[in-house]
Coordinates of C-alpha atoms and ligand atoms in Angstrom, one line a residue:
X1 CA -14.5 19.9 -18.6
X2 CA -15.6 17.1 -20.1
X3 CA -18.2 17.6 -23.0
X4 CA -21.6 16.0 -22.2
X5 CA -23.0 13.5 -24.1
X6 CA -25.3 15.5 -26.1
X7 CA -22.4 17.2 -27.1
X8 CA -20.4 13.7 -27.8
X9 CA -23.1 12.4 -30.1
X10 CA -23.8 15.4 -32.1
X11 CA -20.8 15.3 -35.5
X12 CA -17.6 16.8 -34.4
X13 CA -15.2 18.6 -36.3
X14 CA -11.4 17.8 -36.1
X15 CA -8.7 20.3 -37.9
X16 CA -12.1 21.4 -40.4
X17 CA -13.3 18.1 -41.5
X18 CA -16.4 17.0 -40.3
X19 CA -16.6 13.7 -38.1
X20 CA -19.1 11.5 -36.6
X21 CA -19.1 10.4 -33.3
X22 CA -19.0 6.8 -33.0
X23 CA -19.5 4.5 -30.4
X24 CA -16.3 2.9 -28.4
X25 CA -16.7 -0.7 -29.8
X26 CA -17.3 -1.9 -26.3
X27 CA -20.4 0.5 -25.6
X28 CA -23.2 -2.0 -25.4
X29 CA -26.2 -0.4 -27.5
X30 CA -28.3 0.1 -24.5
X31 CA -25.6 3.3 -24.2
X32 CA -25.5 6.4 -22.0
X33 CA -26.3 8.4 -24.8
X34 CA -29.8 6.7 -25.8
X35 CA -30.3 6.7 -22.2
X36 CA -30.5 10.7 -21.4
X37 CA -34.5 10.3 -20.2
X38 CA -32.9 9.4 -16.9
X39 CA -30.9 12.4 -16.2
X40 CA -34.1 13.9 -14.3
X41 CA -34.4 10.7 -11.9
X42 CA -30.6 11.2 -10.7
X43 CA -28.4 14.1 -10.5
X44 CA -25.6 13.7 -13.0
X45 CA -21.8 14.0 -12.5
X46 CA -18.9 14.0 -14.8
X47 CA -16.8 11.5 -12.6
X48 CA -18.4 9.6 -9.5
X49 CA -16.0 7.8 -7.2
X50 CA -16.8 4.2 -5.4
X51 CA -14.7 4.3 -2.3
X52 CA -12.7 7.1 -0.4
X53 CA -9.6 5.2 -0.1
X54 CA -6.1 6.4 -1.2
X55 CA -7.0 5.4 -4.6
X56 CA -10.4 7.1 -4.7
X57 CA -9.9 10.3 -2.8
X58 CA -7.1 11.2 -4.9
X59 CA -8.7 10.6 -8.2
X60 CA -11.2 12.8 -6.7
X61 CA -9.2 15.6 -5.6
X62 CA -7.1 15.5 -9.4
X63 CA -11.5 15.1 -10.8
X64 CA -11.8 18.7 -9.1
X65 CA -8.6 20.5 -9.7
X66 CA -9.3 19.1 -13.7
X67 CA -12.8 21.3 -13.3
X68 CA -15.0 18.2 -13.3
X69 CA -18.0 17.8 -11.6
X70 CA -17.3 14.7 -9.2
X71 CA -18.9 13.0 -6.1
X72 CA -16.9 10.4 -4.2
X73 CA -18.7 7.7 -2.2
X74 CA -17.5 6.7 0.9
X75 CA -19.4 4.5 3.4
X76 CA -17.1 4.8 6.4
X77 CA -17.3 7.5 8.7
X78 CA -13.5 9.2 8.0
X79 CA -12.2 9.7 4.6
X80 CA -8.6 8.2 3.1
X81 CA -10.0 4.3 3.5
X82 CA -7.9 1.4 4.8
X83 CA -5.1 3.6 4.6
X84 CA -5.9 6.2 6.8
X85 CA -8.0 4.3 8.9
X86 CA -6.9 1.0 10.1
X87 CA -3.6 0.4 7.6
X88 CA 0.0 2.6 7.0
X89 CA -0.9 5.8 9.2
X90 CA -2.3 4.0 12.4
X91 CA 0.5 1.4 11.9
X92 CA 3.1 4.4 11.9
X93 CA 2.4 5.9 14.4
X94 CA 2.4 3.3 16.8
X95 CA 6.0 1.8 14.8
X96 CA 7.2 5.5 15.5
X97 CA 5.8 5.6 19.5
X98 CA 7.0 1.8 20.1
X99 CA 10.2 2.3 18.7
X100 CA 10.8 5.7 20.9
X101 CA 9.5 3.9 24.1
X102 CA 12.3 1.0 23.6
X103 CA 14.9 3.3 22.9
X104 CA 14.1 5.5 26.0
X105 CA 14.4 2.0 28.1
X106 CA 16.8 0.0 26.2
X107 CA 19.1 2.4 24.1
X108 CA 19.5 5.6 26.0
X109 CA 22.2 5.5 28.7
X110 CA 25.2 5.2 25.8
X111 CA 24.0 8.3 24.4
X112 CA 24.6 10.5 27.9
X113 CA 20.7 10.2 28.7
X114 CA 19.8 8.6 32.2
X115 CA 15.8 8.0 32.2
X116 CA 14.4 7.4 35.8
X117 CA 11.3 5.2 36.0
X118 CA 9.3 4.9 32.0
X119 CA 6.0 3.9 32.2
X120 CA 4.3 2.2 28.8
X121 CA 0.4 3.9 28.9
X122 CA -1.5 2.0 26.2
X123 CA -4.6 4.1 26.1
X124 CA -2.4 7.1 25.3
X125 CA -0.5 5.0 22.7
X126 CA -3.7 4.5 21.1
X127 CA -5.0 8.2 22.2
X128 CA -1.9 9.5 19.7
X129 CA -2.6 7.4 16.9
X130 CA -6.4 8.8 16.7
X131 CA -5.4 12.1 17.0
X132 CA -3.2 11.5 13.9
X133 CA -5.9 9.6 11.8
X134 CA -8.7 12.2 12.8
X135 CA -6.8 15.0 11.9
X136 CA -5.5 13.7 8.6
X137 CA -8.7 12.1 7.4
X138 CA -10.2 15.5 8.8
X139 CA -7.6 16.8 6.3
X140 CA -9.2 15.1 3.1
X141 CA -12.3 16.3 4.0
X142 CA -10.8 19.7 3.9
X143 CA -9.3 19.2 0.3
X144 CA -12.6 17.4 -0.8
X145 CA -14.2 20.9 0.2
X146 CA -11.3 23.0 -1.6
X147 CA -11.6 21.0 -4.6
X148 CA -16.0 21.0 -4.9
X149 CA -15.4 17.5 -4.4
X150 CA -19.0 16.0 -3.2
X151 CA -18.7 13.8 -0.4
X152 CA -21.7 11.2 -0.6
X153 CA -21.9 9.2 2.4
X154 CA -22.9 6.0 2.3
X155 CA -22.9 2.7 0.4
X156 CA -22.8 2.7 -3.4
X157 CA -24.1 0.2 -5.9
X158 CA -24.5 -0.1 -9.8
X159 CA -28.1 0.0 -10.7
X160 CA -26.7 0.2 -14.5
X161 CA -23.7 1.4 -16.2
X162 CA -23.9 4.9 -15.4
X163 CA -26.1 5.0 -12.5
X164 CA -25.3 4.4 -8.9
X165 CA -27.4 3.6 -6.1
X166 CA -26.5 4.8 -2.7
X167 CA -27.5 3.8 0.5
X168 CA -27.1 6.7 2.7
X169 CA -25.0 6.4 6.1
X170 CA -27.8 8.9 7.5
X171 CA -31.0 6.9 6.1
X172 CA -32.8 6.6 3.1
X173 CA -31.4 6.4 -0.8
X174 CA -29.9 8.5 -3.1
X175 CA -29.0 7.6 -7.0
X176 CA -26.3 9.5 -8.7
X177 CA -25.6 9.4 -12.7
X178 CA -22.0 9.7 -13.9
X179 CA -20.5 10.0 -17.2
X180 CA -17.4 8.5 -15.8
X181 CA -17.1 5.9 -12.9
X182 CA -14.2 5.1 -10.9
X183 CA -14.7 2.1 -8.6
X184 CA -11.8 2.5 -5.9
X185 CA -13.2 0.0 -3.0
X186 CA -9.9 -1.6 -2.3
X187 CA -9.0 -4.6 -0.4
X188 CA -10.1 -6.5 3.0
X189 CA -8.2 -9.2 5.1
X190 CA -8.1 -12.5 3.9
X191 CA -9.1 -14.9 6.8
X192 CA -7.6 -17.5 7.5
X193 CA -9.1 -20.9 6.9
X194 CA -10.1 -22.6 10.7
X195 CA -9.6 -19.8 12.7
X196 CA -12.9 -17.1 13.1
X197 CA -10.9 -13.1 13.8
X198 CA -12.5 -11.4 16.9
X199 CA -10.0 -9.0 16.7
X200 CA -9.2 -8.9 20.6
X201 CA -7.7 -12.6 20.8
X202 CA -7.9 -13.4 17.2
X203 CA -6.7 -10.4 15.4
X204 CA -6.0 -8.8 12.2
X205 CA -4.1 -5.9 11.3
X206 CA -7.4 -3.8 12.4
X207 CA -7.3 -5.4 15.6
X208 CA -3.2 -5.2 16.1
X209 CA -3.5 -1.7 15.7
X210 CA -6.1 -1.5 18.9
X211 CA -5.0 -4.4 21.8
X212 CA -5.8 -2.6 25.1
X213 CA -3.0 -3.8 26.7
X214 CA 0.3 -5.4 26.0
X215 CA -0.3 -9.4 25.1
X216 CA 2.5 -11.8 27.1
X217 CA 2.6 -14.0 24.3
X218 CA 1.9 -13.0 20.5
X219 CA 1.9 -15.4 17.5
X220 CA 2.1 -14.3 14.5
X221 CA 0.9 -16.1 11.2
X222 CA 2.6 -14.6 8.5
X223 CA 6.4 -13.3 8.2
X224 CA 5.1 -10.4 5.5
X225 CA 5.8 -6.4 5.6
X226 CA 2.4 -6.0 7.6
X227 CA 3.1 -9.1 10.3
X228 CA 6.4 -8.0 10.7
X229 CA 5.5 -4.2 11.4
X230 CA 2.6 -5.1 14.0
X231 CA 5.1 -7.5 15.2
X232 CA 7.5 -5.1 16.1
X233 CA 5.2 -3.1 17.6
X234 CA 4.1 -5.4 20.6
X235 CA 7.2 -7.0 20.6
X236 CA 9.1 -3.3 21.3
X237 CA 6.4 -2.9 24.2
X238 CA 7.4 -6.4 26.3
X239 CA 5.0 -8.8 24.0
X240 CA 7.3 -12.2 23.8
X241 CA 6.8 -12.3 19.4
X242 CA 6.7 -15.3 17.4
X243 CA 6.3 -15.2 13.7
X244 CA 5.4 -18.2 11.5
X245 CA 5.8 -18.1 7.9
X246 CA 5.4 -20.8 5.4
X247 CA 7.9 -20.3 3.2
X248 CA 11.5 -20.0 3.5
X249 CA 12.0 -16.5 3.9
X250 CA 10.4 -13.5 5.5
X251 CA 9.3 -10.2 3.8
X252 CA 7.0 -11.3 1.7
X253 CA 7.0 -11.0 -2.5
X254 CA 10.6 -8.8 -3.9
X255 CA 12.6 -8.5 -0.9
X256 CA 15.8 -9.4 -1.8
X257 CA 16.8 -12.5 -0.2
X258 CA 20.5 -11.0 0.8
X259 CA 18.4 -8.3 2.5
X260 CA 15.6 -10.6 3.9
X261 CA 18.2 -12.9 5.8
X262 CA 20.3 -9.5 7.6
X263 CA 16.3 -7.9 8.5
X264 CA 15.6 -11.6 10.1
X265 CA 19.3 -11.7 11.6
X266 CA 18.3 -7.9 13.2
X267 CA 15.1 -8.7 14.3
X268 CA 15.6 -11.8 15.6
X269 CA 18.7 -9.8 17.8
X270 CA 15.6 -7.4 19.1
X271 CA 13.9 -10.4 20.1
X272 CA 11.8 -11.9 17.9
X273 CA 11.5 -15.5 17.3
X274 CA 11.0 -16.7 13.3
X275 CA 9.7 -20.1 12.5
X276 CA 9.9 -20.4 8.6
X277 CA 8.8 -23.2 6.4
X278 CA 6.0 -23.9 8.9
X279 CA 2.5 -23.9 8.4
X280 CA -0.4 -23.3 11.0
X281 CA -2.5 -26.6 10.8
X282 CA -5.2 -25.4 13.1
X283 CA -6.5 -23.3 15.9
X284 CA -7.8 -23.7 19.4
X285 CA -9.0 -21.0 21.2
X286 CA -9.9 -20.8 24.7
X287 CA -11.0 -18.2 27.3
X288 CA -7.4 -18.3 28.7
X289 CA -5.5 -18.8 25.6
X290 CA -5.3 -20.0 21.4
X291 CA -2.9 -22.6 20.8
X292 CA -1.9 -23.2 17.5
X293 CA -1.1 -26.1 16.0
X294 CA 2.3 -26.1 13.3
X295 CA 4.1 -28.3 11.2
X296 CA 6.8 -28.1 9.2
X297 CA 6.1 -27.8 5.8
X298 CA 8.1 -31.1 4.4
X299 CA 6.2 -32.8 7.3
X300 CA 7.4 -33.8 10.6
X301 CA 6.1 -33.6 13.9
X302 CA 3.7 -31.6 14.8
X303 CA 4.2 -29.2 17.3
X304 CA 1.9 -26.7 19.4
X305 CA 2.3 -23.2 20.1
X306 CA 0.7 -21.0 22.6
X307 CA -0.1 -17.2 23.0
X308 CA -2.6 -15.0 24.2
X309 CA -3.0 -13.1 21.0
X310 CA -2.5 -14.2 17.6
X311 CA -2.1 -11.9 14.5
X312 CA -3.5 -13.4 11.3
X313 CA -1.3 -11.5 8.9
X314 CA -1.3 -14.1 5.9
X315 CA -2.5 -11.4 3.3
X316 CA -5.9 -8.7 1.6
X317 CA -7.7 -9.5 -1.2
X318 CA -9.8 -7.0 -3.4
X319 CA -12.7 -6.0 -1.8
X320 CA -16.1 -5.6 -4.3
X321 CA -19.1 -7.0 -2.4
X322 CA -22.4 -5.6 -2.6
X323 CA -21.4 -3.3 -5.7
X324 CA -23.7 -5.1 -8.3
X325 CA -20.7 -6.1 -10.9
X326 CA -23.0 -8.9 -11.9
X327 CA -25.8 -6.6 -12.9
X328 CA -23.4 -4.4 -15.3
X329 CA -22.0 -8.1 -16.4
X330 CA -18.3 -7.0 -14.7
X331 CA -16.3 -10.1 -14.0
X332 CA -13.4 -10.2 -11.4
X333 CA -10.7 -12.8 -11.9
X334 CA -9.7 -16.2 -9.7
X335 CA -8.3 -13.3 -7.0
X336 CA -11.3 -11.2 -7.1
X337 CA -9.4 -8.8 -9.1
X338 CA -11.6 -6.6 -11.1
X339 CA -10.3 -7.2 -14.8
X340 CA -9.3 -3.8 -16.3
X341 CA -7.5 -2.5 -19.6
X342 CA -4.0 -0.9 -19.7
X343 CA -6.1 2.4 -19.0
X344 CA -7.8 1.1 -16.5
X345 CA -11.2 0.3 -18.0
X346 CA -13.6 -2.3 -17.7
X347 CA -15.3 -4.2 -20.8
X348 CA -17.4 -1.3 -20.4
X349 CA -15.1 1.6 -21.1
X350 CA -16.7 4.6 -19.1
X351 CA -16.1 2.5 -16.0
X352 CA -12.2 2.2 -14.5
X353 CA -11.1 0.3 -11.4
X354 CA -8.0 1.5 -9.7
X355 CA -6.2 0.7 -6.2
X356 CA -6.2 -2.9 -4.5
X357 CA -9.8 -3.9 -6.1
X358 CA -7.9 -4.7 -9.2
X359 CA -3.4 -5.5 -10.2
X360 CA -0.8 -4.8 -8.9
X361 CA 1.1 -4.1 -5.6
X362 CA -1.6 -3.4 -2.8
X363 CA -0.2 -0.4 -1.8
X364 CA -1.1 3.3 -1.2
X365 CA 1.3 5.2 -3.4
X366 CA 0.5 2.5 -6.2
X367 CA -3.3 3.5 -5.3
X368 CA -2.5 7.3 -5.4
X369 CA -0.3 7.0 -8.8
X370 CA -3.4 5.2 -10.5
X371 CA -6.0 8.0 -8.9
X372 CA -4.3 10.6 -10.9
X373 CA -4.0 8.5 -14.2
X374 CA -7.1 7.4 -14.3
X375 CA -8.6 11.1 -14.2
X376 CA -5.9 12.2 -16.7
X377 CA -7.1 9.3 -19.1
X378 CA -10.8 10.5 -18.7
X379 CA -10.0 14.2 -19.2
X380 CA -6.6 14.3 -21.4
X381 CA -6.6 10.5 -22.9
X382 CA -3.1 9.7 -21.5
X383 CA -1.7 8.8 -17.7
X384 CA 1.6 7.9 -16.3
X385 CA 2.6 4.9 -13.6
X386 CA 5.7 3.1 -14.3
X387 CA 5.0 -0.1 -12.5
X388 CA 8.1 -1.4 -12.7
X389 CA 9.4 1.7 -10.2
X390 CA 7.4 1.3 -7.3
X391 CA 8.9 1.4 -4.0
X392 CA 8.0 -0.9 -1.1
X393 CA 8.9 -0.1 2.2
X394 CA 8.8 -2.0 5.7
X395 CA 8.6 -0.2 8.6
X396 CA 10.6 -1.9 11.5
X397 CA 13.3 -0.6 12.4
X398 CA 15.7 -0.3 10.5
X399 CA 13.4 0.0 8.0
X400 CA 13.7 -2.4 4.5
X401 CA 12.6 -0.5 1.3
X402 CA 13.1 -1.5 -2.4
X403 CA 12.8 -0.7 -5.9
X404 CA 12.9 -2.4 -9.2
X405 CA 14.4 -6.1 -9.3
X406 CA 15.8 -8.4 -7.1
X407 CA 18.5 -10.4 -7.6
X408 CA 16.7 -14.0 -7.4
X409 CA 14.4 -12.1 -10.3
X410 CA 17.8 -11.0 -12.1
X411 CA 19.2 -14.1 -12.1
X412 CA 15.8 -15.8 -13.4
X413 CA 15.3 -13.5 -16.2
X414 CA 19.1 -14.5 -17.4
X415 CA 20.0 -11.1 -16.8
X416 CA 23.5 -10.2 -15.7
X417 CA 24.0 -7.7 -13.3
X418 CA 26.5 -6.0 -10.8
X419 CA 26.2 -5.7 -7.9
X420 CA 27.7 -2.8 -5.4
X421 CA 26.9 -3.0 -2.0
X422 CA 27.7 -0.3 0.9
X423 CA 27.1 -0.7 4.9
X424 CA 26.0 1.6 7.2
X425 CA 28.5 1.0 9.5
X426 CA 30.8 2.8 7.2
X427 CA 28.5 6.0 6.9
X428 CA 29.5 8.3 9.5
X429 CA 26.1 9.8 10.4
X430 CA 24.4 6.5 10.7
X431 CA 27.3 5.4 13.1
X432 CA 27.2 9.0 15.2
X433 CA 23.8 8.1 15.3
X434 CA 24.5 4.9 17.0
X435 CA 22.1 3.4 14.1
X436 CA 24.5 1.5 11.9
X437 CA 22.6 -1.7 11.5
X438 CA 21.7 -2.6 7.5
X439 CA 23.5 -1.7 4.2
X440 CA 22.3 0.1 0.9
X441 CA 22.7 -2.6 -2.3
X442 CA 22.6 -1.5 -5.7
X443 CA 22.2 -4.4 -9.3
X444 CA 23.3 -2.2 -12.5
X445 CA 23.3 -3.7 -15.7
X446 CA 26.5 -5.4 -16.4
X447 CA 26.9 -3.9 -20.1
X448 CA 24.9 -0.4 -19.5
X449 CA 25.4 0.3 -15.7
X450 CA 21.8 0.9 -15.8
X451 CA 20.0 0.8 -12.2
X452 CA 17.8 -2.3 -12.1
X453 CA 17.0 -2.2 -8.9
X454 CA 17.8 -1.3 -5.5
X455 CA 17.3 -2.5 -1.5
X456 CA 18.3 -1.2 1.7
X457 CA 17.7 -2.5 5.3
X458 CA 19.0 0.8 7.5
X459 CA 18.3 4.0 8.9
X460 CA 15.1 6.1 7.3
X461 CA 15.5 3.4 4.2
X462 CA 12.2 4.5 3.3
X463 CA 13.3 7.9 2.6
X464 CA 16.3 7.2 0.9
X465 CA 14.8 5.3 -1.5
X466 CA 12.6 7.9 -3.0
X467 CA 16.3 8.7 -4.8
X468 CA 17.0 5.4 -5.7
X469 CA 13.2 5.6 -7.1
X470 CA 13.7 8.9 -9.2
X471 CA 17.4 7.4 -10.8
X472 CA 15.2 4.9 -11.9
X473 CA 12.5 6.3 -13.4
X474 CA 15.2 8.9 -15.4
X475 CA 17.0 5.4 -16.7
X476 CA 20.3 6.4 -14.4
X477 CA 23.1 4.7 -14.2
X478 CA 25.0 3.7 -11.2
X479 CA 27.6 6.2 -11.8
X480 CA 24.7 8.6 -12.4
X481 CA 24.1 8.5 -8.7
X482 CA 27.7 8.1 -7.8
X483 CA 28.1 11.3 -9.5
X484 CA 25.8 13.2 -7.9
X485 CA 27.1 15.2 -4.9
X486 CA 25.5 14.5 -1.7
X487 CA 25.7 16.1 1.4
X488 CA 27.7 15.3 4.1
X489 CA 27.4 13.8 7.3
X490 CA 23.7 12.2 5.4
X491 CA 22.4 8.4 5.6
X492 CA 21.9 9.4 1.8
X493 CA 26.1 9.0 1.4
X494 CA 25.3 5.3 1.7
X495 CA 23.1 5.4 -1.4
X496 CA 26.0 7.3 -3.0
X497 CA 28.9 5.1 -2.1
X498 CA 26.9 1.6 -3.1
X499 CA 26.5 3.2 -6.5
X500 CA 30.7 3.7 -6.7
X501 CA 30.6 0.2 -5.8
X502 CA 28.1 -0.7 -8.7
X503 CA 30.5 0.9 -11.3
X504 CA 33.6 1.0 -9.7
X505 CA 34.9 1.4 -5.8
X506 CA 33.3 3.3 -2.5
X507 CA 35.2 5.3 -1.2
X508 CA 35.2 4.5 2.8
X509 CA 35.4 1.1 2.5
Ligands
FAD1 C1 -2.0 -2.5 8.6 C2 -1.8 -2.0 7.2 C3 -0.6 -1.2 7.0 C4 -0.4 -0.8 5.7 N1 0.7 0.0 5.6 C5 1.0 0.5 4.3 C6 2.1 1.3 4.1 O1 2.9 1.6 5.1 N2 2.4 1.8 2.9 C7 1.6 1.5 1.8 O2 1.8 1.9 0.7 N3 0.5 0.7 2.0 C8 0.2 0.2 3.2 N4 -1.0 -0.6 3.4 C9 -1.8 -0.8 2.2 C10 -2.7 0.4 1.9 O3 -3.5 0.7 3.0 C11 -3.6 0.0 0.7 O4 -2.8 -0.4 -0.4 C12 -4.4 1.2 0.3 O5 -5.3 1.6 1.4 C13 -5.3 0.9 -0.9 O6 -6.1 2.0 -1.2 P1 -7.5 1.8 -1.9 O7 -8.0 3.2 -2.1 O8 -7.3 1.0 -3.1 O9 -8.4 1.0 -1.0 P2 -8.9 1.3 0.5 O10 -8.0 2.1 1.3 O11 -9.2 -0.1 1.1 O12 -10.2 2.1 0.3 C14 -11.4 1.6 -0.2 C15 -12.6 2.4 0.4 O13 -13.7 2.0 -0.3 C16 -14.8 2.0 0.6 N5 -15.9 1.2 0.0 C17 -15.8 -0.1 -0.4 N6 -17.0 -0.5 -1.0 C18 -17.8 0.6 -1.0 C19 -19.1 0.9 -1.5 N7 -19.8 -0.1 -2.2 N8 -19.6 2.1 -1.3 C20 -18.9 3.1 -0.7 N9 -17.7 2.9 -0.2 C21 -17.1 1.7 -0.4 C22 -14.2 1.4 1.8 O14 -15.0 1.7 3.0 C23 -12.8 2.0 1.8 O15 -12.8 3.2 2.6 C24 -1.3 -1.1 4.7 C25 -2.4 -1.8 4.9 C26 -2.6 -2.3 6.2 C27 -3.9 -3.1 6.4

């Protein structure tokens, strides 16, 4: 448990010898401490949470197993934020129900299975995915509970540096005093200049996740992870998909560009189309239709495209309005990044910002590292993310994951690397599967063999890279991993054999 402030400002022995408590050189003298006559306006916590988001529910969670006393405010109506809500779950589940429907109509006859009449019903599509998000955000409600985790519903905002209005969801006000504040209120779409979202012609990510029925035409502004997800999805279900993307290569920041070109070449094979180095000039939308006008990017003709729904996937950005930064004097940067330490903190040291309201990837797991690092910092003055091993992951199918470096970043540093790649249609479960699309590349330092990175396009390449992810963080080797026995008939063998090609030969190849 934290001590209180009292118990902070009164002297403090260390190992016998008497200390004084003194002030973190950032404290402004207007402090906590000379500002106890509050405590009986606002009920005071250890740790109070802005935002029940990956980030902020799992600091809060680790706040109550640690013993503190912590209240996390959350204005939506369901715990686990973007997340949960409207981002990776929701998205899942309908990548995992599209993907089953098109390989019921389109890949099910070679395998001995002959399906009489399918029928696509979008409701229950839908239905499915809120069953999953209500019970899982039902499920962080559970551990709040478990964990004496105070839920406080509603909108929080800074009324000074330790005390936090909130405007309740149910009516009226509440303020709450923290020693410790975490602000976790992550990241919204970025819109895209010209056209206004509606989400039902004009959608984002919130509204791809909840079309009524299946569009004839989709465009697609954006050739990133989430673009390419949602555009699977409607494109699985009979939507005719066309992705723009301004630069030259799809996947958004560290794919691998050996691995970006085969996920285009696959995709492109299920039937989307790909217009890269093309930007979207402007936007017309109609009660029948949006056309879009596009140019290529060196300039040339223009050209127009129709559809009936187009996804604006072109990107988030930190979310932190209506929290009162100004009145605590906290600054974000040109991104609307909240500026923090290498601990997390503010300028004003009691106050930490993790998850996409501040750097880094904007991703969950990223979030959910930093929730548990910040709470460790509070209560044991050290954490642990390793930034430079965090896996991303894209969904299609096959999925694309990665850790570490790429090889255009290799190459830039002046690094020199191996490189050992493996495909998966020499691994004999992904080709009993009839899955075999994709390959498993590893990049090994030349002199060391140490793994700098790796990227896979195949079969459940999110999963397998969780190994590739742990080598890493334990400074393996390629050989390391080829070492390591792994079962047989797995996908993981692929992981395996392009590690013996790092450092020396695979065996089925
Ligand atoms: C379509 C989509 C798919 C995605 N898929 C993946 C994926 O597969 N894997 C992955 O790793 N990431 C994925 N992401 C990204 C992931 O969702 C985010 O990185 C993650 O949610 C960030 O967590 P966070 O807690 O920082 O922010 P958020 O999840 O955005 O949570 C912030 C919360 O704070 C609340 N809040 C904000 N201001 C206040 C306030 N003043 N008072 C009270 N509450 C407030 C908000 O209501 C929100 O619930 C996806 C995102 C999208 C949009």
């Amino acid at each position: 448990m934290l001590k209180t402030s009292i118990a902070r400002s009164a002297p403090r022995t260390l190992g016998g010898a008497r200390i004084a408590f003194r002030p973190s050189p950032f404290r402004p003298v207007n402090s906590y401490n000379q500002r106890r006559g509050y405590a009986s306006e606002a009920e005071e916590k250890d740790v109070v949470i802005i935002g029940g988001g990956v980030a902020g529910y799992v600091a809060a969670i680790k706040a109550g197993q640690e013993g503190l006393k912590v209240a996390c405010i959350e204005k939506r109506t369901a715990l686990g934020g973007t997340c949960l809500n409207v981002g990776c779950i929701p998205s899942k589940s309908l990548l995992n129900n599209s993907h089953l429907y098109h390989q019921i109509v389109h890949d099910s006859k070679s395998r001995g299975i002959d399906v009489g009449e399918v029928k696509l019903n979008v409701a229950n599509l839908m239905k499915a995915k809120e069953t999953s998000v209500a019970g899982l955000t039902k499920g962080i409600e559970y551990l709040f509970k478990k964990n004496n985790v105070e839920w406080i519903k509603g909108t929080g905002t800074f009324a000074d540096e330790h005390t936090l209005n909130v405007e309740l969801t149910e009516g009226g006000e509440r303020s709450v005093r923290a020693k410790n504040i975490i602000i976790a209120t992550g990241s919204e779409v970025s819109p895209f200049p010209g056209l206004t979202i509606d989400e039902k012609k004009v959608v984002s990510s919130t509204g791809a996740i909840a079309l009524t029925e299946v569009p004839k035409k989709m465009l697609v502004i954006g050739g990133g992870i989430i673009g390419l997800e949602m555009g699977s999805v409607w494109s699985r279900l009979g939507a005719e998909v066309t992705v723009v993307e301004f630069l030259g290569q799809i996947g958004g920041p560290g794919m691998d560009s050996e691995i970006a070109k085969a996920t285009q070449r696959i995709l492109q094979k299920q039937g989307i189309k790909f217009k890269l180095n093309t930007k979207v000039l402007s936007g017309d939308v109609s009660d029948s239709s949006i056309s879009l006008k596009v140019e290529a990017n060196k300039g040339g003709k223009e050209e127009s495209l129709d559809a009936d729904v187009v996804l604006s996937a072109i990107g988030r950005r930190p979310y932190t309005q209506g929290l009162g930064l100004d009145k605590i004097g906290l600054e974000t940067d040109k991104s609307g990044r909240i500026i923090i330490d290498q601990e997390y903190r503010t300028k004003i040291p009691h106050i930490r910002v993790i998850g996409d309201c501040t750097f880094g990837p904007m991703l969950a797991h990223k979030a959910e590292e930093e929730g548990v690092a910040a709470i460790e910092y509070i209560t044991k003055g050290y954490g642990h993310v390793n930034y430079g091993v965090i896996p991303s992951v894209m969904y299609t199918h096959p999925e694309v994951a990665w850790v570490g470096q790429n090889e255009e970043e290799l190459k830039k540093a002046g690094v020199k690397y191996k490189v050992g790649s493996f495909p998966y249609s020499a691994n004999s479960r992904a080709k009993t599967n009839q899955d075999s699309d994709g390959m498993v590349k590893f990049l090994s330092d030349a002199q060391t063999d140490r793994i700098l990175g790796v990227h896979i396009i195949g079969p459940a390449a999110g999963e397998s890279i969780a190994e590739a992810a742990l080598a890493m963080e334990y400074g393996a080797s390629s050989e390391d991993v080829a070492r390591t026995c792994h079962a047989h008939p797995t996908l993981a063998e692929a992981v395996k054999e392009a590690a013996m090609a790092a450092y020396s030969k695979p065996i089925h190849m």
